[in-house]
Every structure is written in structure tokens, then in C-alpha cells.
Tab-separated table of C-alpha atoms (C1' of nucleotides) in Angstrom:
chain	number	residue	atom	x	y	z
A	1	UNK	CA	13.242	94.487	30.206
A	2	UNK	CA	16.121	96.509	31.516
A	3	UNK	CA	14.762	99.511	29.332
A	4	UNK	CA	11.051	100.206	29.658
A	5	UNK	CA	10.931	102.917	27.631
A	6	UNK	CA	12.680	102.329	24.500
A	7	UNK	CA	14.747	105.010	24.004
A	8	UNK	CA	14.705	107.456	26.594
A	9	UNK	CA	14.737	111.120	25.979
A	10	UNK	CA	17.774	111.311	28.964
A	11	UNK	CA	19.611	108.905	30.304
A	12	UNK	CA	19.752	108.414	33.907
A	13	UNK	CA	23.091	110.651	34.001
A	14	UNK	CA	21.468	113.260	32.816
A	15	UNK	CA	18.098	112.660	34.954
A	16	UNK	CA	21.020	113.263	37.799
A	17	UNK	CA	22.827	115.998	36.272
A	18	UNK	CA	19.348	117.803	35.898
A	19	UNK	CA	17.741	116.850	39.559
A	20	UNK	CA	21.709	118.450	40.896
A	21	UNK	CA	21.624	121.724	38.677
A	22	UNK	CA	18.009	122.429	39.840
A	23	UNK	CA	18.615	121.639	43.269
A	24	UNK	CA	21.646	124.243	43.691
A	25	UNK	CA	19.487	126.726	41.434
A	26	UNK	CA	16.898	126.439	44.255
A	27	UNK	CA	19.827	127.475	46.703
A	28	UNK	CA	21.353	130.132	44.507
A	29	UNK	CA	17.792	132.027	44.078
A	30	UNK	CA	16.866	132.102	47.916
A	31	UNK	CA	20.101	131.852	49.779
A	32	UNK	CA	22.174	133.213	46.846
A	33	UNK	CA	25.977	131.991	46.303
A	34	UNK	CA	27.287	132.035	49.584
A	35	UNK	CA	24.801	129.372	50.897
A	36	UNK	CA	25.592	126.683	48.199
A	37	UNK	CA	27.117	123.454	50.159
A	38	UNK	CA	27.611	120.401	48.624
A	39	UNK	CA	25.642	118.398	51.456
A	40	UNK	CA	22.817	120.469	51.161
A	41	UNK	CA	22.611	120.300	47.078
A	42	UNK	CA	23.167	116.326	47.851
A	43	UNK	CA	19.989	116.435	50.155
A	44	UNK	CA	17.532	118.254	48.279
A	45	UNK	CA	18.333	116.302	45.165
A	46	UNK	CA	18.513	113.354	46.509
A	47	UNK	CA	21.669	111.549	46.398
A	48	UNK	CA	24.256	111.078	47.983
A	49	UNK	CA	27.402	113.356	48.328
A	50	UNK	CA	29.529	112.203	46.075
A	51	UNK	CA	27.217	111.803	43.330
A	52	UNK	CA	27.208	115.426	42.969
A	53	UNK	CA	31.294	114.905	41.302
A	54	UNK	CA	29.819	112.118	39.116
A	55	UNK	CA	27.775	114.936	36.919
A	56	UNK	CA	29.889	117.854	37.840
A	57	UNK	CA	34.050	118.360	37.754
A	58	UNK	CA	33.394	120.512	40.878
A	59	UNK	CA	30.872	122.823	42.054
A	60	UNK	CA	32.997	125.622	40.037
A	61	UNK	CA	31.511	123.593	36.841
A	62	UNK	CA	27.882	123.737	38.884
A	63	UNK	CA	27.846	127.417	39.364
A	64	UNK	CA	28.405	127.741	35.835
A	65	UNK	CA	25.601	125.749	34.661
A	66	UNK	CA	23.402	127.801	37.215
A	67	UNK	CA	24.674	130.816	35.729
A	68	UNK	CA	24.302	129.962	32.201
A	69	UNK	CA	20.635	129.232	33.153
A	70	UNK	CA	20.168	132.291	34.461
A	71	UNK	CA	21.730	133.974	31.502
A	72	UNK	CA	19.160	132.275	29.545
A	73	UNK	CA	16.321	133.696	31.565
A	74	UNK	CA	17.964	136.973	31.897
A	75	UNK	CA	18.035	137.424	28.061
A	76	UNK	CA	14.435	136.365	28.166
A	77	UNK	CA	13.752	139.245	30.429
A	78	UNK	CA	15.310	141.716	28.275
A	79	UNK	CA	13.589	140.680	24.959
A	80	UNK	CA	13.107	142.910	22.685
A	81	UNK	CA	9.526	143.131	22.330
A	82	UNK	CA	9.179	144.293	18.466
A	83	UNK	CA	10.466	147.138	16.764
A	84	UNK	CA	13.807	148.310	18.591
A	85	UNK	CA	13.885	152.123	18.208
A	86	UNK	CA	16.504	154.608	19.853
A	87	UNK	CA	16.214	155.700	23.185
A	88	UNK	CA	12.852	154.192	24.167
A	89	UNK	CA	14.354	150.956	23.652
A	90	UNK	CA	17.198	151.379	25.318
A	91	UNK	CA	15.172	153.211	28.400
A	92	UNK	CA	13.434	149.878	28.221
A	93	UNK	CA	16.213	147.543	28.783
A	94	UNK	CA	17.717	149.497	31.373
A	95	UNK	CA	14.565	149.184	33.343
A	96	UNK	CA	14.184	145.557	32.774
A	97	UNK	CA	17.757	145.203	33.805
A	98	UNK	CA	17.060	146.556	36.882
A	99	UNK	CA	13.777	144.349	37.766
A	100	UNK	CA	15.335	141.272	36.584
A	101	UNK	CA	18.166	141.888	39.284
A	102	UNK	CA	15.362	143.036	41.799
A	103	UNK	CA	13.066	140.495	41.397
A	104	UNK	CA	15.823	137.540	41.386
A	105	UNK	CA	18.644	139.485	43.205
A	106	UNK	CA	20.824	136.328	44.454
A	107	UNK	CA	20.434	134.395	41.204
A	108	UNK	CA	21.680	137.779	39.611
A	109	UNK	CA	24.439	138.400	41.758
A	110	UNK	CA	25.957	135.128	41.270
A	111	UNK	CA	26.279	136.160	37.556
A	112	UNK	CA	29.282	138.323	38.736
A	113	UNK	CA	30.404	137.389	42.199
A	114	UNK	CA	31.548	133.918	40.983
A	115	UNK	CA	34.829	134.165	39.798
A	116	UNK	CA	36.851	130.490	39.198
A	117	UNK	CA	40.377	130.302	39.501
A	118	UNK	CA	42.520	131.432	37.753
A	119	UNK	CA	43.905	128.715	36.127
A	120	UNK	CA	40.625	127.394	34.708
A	121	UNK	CA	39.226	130.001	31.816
A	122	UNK	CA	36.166	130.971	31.347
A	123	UNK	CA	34.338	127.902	29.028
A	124	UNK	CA	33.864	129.409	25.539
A	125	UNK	CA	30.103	127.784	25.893
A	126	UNK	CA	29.395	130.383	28.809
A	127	UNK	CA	31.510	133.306	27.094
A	128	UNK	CA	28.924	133.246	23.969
A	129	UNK	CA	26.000	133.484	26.293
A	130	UNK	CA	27.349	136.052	28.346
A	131	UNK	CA	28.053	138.131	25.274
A	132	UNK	CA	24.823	137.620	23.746
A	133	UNK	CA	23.328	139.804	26.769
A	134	UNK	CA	25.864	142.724	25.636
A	135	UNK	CA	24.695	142.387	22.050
A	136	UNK	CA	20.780	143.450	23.354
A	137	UNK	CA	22.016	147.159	23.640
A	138	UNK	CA	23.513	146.562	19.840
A	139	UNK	CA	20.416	147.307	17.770
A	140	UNK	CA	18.374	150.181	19.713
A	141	UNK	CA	22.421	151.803	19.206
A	142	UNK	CA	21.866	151.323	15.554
A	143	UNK	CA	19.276	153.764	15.241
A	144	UNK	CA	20.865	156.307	17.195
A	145	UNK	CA	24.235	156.087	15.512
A	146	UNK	CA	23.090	154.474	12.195
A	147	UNK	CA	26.552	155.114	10.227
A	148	UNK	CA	28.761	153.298	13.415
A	149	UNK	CA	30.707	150.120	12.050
A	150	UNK	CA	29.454	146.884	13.576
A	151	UNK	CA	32.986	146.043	15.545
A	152	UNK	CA	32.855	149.987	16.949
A	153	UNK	CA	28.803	149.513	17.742
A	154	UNK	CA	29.422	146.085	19.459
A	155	UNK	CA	32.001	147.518	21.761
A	156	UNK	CA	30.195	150.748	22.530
A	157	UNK	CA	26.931	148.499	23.337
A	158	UNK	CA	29.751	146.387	26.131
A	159	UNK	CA	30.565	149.917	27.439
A	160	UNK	CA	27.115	150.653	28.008
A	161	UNK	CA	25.864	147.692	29.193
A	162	UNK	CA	28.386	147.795	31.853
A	163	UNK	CA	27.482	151.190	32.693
A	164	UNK	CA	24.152	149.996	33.414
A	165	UNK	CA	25.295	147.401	35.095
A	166	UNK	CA	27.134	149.090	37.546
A	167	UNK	CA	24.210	152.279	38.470
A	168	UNK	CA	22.353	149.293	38.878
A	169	UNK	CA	24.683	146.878	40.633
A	170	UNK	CA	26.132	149.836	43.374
A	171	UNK	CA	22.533	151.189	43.367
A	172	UNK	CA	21.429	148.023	44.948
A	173	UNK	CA	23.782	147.795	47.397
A	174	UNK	CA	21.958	150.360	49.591
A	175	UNK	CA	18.657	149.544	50.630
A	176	UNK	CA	18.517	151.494	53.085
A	177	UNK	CA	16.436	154.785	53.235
A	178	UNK	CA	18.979	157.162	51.925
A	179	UNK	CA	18.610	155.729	48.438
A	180	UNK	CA	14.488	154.839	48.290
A	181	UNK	CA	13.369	152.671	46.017
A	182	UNK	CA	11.802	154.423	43.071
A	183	UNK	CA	14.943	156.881	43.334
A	184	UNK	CA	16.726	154.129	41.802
A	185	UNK	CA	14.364	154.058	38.650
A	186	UNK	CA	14.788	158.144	38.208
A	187	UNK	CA	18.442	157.523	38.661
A	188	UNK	CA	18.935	154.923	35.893
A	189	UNK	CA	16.446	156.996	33.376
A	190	UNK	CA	18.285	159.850	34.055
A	191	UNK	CA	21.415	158.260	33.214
A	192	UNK	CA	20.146	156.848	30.013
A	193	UNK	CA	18.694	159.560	29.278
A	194	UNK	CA	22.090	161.790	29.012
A	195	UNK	CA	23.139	159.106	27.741
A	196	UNK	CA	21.210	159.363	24.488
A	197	UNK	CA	21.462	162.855	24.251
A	198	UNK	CA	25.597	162.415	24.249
A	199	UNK	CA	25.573	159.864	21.910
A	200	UNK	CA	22.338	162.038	19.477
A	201	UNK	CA	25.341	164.674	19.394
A	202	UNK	CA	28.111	163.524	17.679
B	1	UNK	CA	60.257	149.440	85.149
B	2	UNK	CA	56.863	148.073	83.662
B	3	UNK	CA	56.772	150.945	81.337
B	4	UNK	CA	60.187	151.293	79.420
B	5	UNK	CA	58.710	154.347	77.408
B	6	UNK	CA	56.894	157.183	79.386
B	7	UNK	CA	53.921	157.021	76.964
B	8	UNK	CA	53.747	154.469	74.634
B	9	UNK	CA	52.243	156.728	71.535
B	10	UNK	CA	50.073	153.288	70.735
B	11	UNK	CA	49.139	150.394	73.291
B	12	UNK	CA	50.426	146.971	72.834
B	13	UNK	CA	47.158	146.400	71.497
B	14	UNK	CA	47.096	148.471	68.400
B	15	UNK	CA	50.489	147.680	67.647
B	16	UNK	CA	49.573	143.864	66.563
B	17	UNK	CA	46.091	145.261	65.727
B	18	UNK	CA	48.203	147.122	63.352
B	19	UNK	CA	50.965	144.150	62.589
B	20	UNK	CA	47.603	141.863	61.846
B	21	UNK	CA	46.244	144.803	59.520
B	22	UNK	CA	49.173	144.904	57.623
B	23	UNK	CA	49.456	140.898	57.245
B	24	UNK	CA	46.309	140.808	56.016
B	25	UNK	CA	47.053	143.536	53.069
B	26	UNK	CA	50.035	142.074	52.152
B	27	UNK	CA	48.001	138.876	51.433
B	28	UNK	CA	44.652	140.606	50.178
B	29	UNK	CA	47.025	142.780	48.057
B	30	UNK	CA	49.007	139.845	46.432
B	31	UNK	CA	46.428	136.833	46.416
B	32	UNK	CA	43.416	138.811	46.678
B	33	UNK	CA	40.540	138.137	48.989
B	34	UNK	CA	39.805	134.537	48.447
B	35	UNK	CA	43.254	133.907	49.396
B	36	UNK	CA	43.097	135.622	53.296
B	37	UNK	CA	43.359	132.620	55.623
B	38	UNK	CA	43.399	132.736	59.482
B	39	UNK	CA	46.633	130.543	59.587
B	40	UNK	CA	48.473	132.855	57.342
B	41	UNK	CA	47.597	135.792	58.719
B	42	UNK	CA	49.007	134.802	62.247
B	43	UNK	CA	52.139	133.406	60.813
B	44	UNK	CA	52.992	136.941	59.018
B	45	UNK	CA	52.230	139.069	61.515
B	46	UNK	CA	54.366	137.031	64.105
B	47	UNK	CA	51.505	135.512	66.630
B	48	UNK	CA	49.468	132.842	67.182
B	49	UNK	CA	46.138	132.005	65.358
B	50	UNK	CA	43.351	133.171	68.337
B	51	UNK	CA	45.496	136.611	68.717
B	52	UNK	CA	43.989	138.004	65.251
B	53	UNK	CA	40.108	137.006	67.158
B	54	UNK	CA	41.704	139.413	70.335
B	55	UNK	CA	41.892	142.646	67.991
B	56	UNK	CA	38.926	141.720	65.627
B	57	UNK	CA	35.754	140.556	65.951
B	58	UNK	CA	36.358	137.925	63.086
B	59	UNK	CA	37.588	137.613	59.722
B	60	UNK	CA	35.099	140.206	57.983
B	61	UNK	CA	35.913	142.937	60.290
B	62	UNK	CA	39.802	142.649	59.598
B	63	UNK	CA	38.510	142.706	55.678
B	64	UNK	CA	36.553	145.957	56.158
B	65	UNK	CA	39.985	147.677	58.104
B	66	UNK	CA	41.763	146.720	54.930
B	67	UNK	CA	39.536	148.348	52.610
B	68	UNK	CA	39.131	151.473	54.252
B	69	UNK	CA	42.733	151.481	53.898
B	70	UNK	CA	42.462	150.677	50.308
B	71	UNK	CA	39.280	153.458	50.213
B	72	UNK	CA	41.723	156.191	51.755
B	73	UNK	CA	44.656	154.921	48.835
B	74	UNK	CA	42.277	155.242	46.526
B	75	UNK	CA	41.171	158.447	47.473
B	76	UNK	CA	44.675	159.868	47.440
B	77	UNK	CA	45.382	158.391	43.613
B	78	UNK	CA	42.377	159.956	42.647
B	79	UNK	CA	42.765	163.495	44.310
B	80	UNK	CA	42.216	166.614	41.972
B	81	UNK	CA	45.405	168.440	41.297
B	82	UNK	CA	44.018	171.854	41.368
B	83	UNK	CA	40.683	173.462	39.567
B	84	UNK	CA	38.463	170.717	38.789
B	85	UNK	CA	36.777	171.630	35.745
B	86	UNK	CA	34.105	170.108	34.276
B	87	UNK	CA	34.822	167.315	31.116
B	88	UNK	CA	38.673	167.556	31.742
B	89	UNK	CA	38.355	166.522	35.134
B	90	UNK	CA	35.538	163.860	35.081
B	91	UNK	CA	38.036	162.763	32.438
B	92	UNK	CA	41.106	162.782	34.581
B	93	UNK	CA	39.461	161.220	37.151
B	94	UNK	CA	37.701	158.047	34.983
B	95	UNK	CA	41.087	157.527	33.880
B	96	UNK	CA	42.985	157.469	37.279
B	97	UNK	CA	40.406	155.151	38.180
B	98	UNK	CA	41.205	152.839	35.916
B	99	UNK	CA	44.238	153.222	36.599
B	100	UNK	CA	44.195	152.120	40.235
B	101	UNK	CA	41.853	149.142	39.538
B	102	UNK	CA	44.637	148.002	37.116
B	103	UNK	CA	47.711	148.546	39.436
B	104	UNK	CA	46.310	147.370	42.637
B	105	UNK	CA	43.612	144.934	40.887
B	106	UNK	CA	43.315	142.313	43.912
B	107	UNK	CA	42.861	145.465	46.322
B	108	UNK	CA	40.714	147.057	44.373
B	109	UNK	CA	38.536	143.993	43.859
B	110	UNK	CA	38.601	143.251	47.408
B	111	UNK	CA	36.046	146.445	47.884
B	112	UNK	CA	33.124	144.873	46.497
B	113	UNK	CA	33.617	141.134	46.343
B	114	UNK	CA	33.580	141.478	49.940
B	115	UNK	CA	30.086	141.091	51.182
B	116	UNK	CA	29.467	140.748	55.050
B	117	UNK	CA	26.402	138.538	56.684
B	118	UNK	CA	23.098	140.142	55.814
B	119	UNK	CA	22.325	140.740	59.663
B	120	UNK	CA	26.166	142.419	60.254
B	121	UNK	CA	25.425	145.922	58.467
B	122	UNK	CA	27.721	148.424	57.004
B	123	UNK	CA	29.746	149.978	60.107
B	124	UNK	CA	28.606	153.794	59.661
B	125	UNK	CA	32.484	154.548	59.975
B	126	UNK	CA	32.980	153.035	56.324
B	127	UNK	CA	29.973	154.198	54.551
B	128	UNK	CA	31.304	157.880	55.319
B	129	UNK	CA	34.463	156.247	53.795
B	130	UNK	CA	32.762	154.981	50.739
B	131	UNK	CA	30.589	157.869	50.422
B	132	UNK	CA	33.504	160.606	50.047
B	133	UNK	CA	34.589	158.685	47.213
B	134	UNK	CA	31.776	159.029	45.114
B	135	UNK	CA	31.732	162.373	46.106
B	136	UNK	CA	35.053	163.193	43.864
B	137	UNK	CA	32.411	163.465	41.680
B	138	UNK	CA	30.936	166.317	42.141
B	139	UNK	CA	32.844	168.846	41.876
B	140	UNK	CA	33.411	168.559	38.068
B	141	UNK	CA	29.800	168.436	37.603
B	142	UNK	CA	29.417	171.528	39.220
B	143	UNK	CA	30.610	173.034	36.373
B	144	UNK	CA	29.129	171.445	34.047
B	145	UNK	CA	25.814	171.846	35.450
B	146	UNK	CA	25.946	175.197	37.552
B	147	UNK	CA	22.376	175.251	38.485
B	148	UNK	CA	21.926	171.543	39.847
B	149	UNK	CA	21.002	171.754	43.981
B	150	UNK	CA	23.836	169.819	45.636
B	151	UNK	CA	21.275	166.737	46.811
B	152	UNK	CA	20.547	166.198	42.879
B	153	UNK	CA	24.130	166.876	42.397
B	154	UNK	CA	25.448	164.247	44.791
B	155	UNK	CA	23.076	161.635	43.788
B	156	UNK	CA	24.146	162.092	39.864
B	157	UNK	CA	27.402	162.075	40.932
B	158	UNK	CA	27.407	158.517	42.554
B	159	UNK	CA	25.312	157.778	39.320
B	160	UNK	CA	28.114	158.532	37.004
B	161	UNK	CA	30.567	156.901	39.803
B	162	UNK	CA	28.874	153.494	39.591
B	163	UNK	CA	28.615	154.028	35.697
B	164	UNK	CA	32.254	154.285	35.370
B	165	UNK	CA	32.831	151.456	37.803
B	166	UNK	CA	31.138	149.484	35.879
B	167	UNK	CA	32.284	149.764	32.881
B	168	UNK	CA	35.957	149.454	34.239
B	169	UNK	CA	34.559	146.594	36.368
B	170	UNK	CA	33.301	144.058	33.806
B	171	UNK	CA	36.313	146.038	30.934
B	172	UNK	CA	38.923	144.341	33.265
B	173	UNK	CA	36.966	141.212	33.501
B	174	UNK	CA	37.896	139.655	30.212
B	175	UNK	CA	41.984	140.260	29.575
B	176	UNK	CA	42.538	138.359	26.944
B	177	UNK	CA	43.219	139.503	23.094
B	178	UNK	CA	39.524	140.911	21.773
B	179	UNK	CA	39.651	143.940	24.938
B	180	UNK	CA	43.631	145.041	24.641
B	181	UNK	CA	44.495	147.149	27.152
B	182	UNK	CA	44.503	150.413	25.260
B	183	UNK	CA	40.815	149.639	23.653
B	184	UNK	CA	39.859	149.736	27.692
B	185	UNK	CA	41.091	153.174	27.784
B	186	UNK	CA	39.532	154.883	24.898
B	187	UNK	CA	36.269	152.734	25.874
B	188	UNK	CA	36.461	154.506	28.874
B	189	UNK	CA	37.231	158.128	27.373
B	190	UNK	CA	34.920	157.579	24.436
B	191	UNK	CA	32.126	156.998	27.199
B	192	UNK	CA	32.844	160.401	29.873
B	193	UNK	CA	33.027	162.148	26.357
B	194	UNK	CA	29.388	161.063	25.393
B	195	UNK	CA	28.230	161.871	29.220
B	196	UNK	CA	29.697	165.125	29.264
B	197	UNK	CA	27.630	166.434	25.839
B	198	UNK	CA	24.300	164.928	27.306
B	199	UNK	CA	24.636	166.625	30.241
B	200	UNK	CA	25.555	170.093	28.414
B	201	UNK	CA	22.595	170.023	26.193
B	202	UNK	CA	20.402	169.470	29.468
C	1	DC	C1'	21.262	83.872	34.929
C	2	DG	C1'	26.306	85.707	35.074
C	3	DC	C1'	29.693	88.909	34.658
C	4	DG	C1'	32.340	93.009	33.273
C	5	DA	C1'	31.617	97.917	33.331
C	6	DA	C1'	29.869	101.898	34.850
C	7	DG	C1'	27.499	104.517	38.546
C	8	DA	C1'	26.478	105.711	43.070
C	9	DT	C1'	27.585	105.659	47.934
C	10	DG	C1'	29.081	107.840	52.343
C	11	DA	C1'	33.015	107.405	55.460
C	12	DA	C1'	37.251	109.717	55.646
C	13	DC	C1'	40.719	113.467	54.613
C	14	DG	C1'	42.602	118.035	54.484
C	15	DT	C1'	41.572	122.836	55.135
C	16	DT	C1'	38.890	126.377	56.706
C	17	DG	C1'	37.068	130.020	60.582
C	18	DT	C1'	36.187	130.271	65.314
C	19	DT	C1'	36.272	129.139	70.362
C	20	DC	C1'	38.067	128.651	74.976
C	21	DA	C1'	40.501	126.643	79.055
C	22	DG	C1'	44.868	127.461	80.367
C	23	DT	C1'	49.086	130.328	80.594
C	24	DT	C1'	51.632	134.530	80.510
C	25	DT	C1'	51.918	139.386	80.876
C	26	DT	C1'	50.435	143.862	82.437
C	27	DT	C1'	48.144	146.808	85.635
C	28	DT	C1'	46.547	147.954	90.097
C	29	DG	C1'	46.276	148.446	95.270
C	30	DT	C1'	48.571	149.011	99.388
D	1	DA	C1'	58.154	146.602	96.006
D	2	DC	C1'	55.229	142.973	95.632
D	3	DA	C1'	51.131	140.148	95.535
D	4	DA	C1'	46.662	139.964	93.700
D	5	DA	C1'	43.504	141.008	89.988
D	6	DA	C1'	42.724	141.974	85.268
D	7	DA	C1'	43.825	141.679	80.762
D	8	DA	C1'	46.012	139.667	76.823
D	9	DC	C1'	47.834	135.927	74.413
D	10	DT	C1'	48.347	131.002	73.220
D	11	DG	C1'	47.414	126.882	70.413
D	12	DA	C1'	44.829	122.575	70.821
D	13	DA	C1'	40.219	121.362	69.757
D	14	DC	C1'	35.755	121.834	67.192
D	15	DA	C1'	32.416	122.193	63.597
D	16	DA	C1'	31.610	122.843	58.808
D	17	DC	C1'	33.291	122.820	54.387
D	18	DG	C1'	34.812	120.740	49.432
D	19	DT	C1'	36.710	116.790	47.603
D	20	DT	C1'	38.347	111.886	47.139
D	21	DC	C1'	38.112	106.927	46.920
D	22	DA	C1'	37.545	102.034	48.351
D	23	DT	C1'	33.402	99.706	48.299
D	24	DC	C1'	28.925	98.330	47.039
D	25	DT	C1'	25.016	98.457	43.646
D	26	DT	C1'	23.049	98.483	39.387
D	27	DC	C1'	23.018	98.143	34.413
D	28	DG	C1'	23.853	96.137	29.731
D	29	DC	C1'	24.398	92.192	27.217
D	30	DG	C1'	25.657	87.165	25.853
DNA sequence: CGCGAAGATGAACGTTGTTCAGTTTTTTGT
DNA sequence: ACAAAAAACTGAACAACGTTCATCTTCGCG
């Protein structure tokens, strides 16, 4: 009887694996990267230090897994709800951008402070769901520039998702007064907005 | 004879305040942020570890002297020639931004992978720092929008800033085959061309 | 049961930023 | 000019970190 359940949907690995990943995701989304130790992943999870190296290369490979995660939730944010038309569409996933990085700020940053060394590349696994969230802006950018070839329209859809990205990633940085909160909102619509309008006059 | 020189022109103090500055950009500037360690520090600039904690309050206030350094070198490679009109400029201005970001990449990266302790904020001495460089800005879209009041005007033009950021941001990112280097550029031109006709038809 | 293999453990190691009692150097007072 | 006070500098020591590894525990199977 060394297997009450006949064939179990995980093995105990993977139980671990699991009960580590959501323990430093717990970190990650309240204490964001900087407050991920090893001992305190080890605690909440369970086990003992080491254990953490018996599921994970290093917690380089960890972060990742975190971050893929949240890629996967991120996407979910943004999902396109039916119809994907023009400018309202993309006005749409701008704003969701923005609450999905306000409502889970540390879990978003992580996305891009993380950076492994150098010597160790990106894992192709994690490159195709990163570049899944560029492809979102792909098909409201259809509609606005219907005759654009698919390699031209996927790298204009990069541009602008990192243009987002970045009103939205400097725009958080103050939180001060100066920059109040629903100026942020008027700020990104604005930009999208123009946006449009360029891209309506080609 | 306790004073060999009259008037020293800087105290002892600054000068290894300065020697521990410039220890620290040598390193920041070659092995980039993660790679600033007390130990090295000390051993380039010539003293012993505890000095560098006699001219700054720890590590992250050393990293903030740097990049107001790096703020005021990246001011002067991105300092309008002459008139600063409209499109050309904002175009002359993406691009030498790029341009810095790829020739002094660890530097430049240093500027916002550094984050400091959430209760530590901003020194008011570097925001002004930040803030003039966003404000390069604005002159170009003076032209191009003549009627804007300058507080609209200066918040659009850290809008457009933080666009262009990030798209060189996350363009740089990935430096392998797909992105060559040129694609980066015309990316980059492709996108202050499609800002510059949304904000004419305003 | 027993026994090889695989997994899990936590003490120990090397490296980090930071501190501080002690020493040296500079400034001050007369 | 010189001693006393103040300031600056030193580097050993500390705590906290990621990672490793000899050791112990548990599992799978005959």
C-alpha cells in the first residue's frame, strides 16, 4: 500500500514544486521581488531549505515560473472580450494594462525588473508567453491598418505595446500628488488616442 | 604647515567623496548595477571598506550620485542643437536617445533598475534632475501644438518621454536575430512619425 | 521485510552590506 | 608651537543572504 491512490494526478515532486512556486508568488505579490529569500519561501511552504534546489535550478528558475504565472493572468486581464474593433479596443487594453499593474503592482513589476544573467537566455517556454501579450495589440491594429502585412503589424503591435508600457510603467513611479491618480487614466487615453489618429492617417 | 595649499578648492572630504563616486561609475558603467559591491568599490578608489559609509549614507545613496551624473550625461547627448522644431526634433531627440541607451547601456539601465526602500523617498535634488529631462520634450511640441497651456504641455511631454522609453526599453531587451539593430531604429522613427500626425490633426 | 535509489534535510560555506571600537589625522585654543 | 579636542579613517566583526552537500529519511519493488 505504498500508493493509496492509484495513480496520482502529481507526484509528490510536483506537490513540492507547486507548494514552492505558490509560496514565493505569495511573496512576490505583497513584498514584490526584492523581499523573496530562500528561508522565507522554505518556511511558508514548508520544507526545509534546501528542498527549494530539489524543484528549482535556483531561484532565477523560480522567478521565472512566478513570472510566467503572472503572464498567464496578465493575458487573462487583457482578454479580448468579443469583437476587437479599432481604437475602442485598443483604448481598452491600455486601460486594463494599467489596472492590472495597479491592482497587482509587485507581481507586475517583477515581470521586468528580473533580469538573469547573462549567460543563461531567456527559456524559449517564457519567450512565447511573453510574446503572446504583444500579439493582444495585433488584431484591434488590423482594423485600423487593414492592408499592413502580418510580420510589419506584429512588430508595430511590440512598438506599441511598449509604448504603453512605459506611460504606464514611469507613470507609476510617482505617486505622489503631482501626478494624481485619475491623471494617469487621461494621460494614457490621450496617448492612445493620438495614437490612433497617427496611425488612421497614413 | 597643516595646510600646504592656502585654500584647498575641495576638502579632503569631497575629494574621496569624489574618488568613491568615480569607483563606483567605473563599475556601474562596465558591470552594471548588480555588479556594485562594497569591497570593490573601496579597493578602486584606494581606501578601506567603512570609508565609502563616511561620505554616504549607504550603498543606495552612492547609486543615486551616479545617476544624476548619468542624468546630467544624458542631458548633454540629448541637447538641441539650435531651433527645435516640431517632428524633426522630437525625431532627433527619440533617436539620440536610443542612442545613449545603446552606448552606455549598463548606465543607462542603472536609472531605473535602481529602486530605493519604499520609506527612503526620492531626494527632491534628483527629481528636479529627472524632471528636466523629460522636459526636452517640450519644446518641440510647442510647435506642433502652439495653443497647448504649458501644464498640459509638460505633462504630454513626459507622456511621449515614457512612450519612447519604453519602446527603446523593452526594443533593447531582446538582442538577438528577430529585432536587428537597424529594425530598432526605424521602429522607433516609424512610431514619433505616427505621434507627430495624431497630434497635428488634434 | 530488505535494500538500492531517490528525495529531503539543515548545518555549513562564501559573499554580501553595514557597523563600530580603536587608531590616525586634522583642527582648535591658548 | 604644542597639547587637547574633534573629526575622519580603518578593517575586523556581524547579520543576512543564496547555494551546496554529507547525512538521514522515505519510497518502490522483489
Amino acid at each position: 500500500m505504498t500508493k493509496p491512490i492509484p495513480e496520482n494526478p502529481k507526484g509528490r515532486r510536483d506537490q513540492m514544486r507547486e507548494r514552492v512556486l505558490e509560496a514565493a508568488e505569495a511573496v512576490i505579490s505583497t513584498k514584490g521581488l526584492a523581499g523573496l529569500k530562500a528561508r522565507d519561501i522554505s518556511a511558508r511552504a514548508g520544507c526545509a531549505l534546501g528542498a527549494i534546489y530539489t524543484v528549482f535550478e535556483d531561484l532565477d528558475e523560480l522567478i521565472l515560473g512566478v513570472n510566467q504565472r503572472t503572464l498567464t493572468r496578465l493575458e487573462a486581464a487583457l482578454a479580448t472580450p468579443e469583437g476587437a474593433h479599432g481604437e475602442a479596443e485598443l483604448q481598452r487594453l491600455a486601460r486594463a494594462y494599467l489596472g492590472y499593474a495597479r491592482d497587482e503592482e509587485p507581481r507586475w513589476r517583477a515581470l521586468f525588473e528580473h533580469r538573469l544573467p547573462p549567460e543563461k537566455p531567456l527559456p524559449d517556454w517564457y519567450a512565447r508567453d511573453r510574446d503572446r501579450l504583444f500579439a493582444l495589440a495585433e488584431a484591434p491594429l488590423a482594423s485600423l491598418l487593414p492592408n499592413e502585412e502580418p510580420p510589419a503589424r506584429k512588430l508595430r503591435a511590440r512598438t506599441l505595446f511598449s509604448a504603453v508600457h512605459g506611460v504606464v510603467l514611469l507613470g507609476l513611479e510617482e505617486k505622489f500628488a503631482p501626478t494624481s491618480s485619475g491623471t494617469l487614466e487621461a494621460q494614457l487615453r490621450e496617448f492612445v488616442a493620438t495614437m490612433a489618429r497617427g496611425l488612421r492617417e497614413n
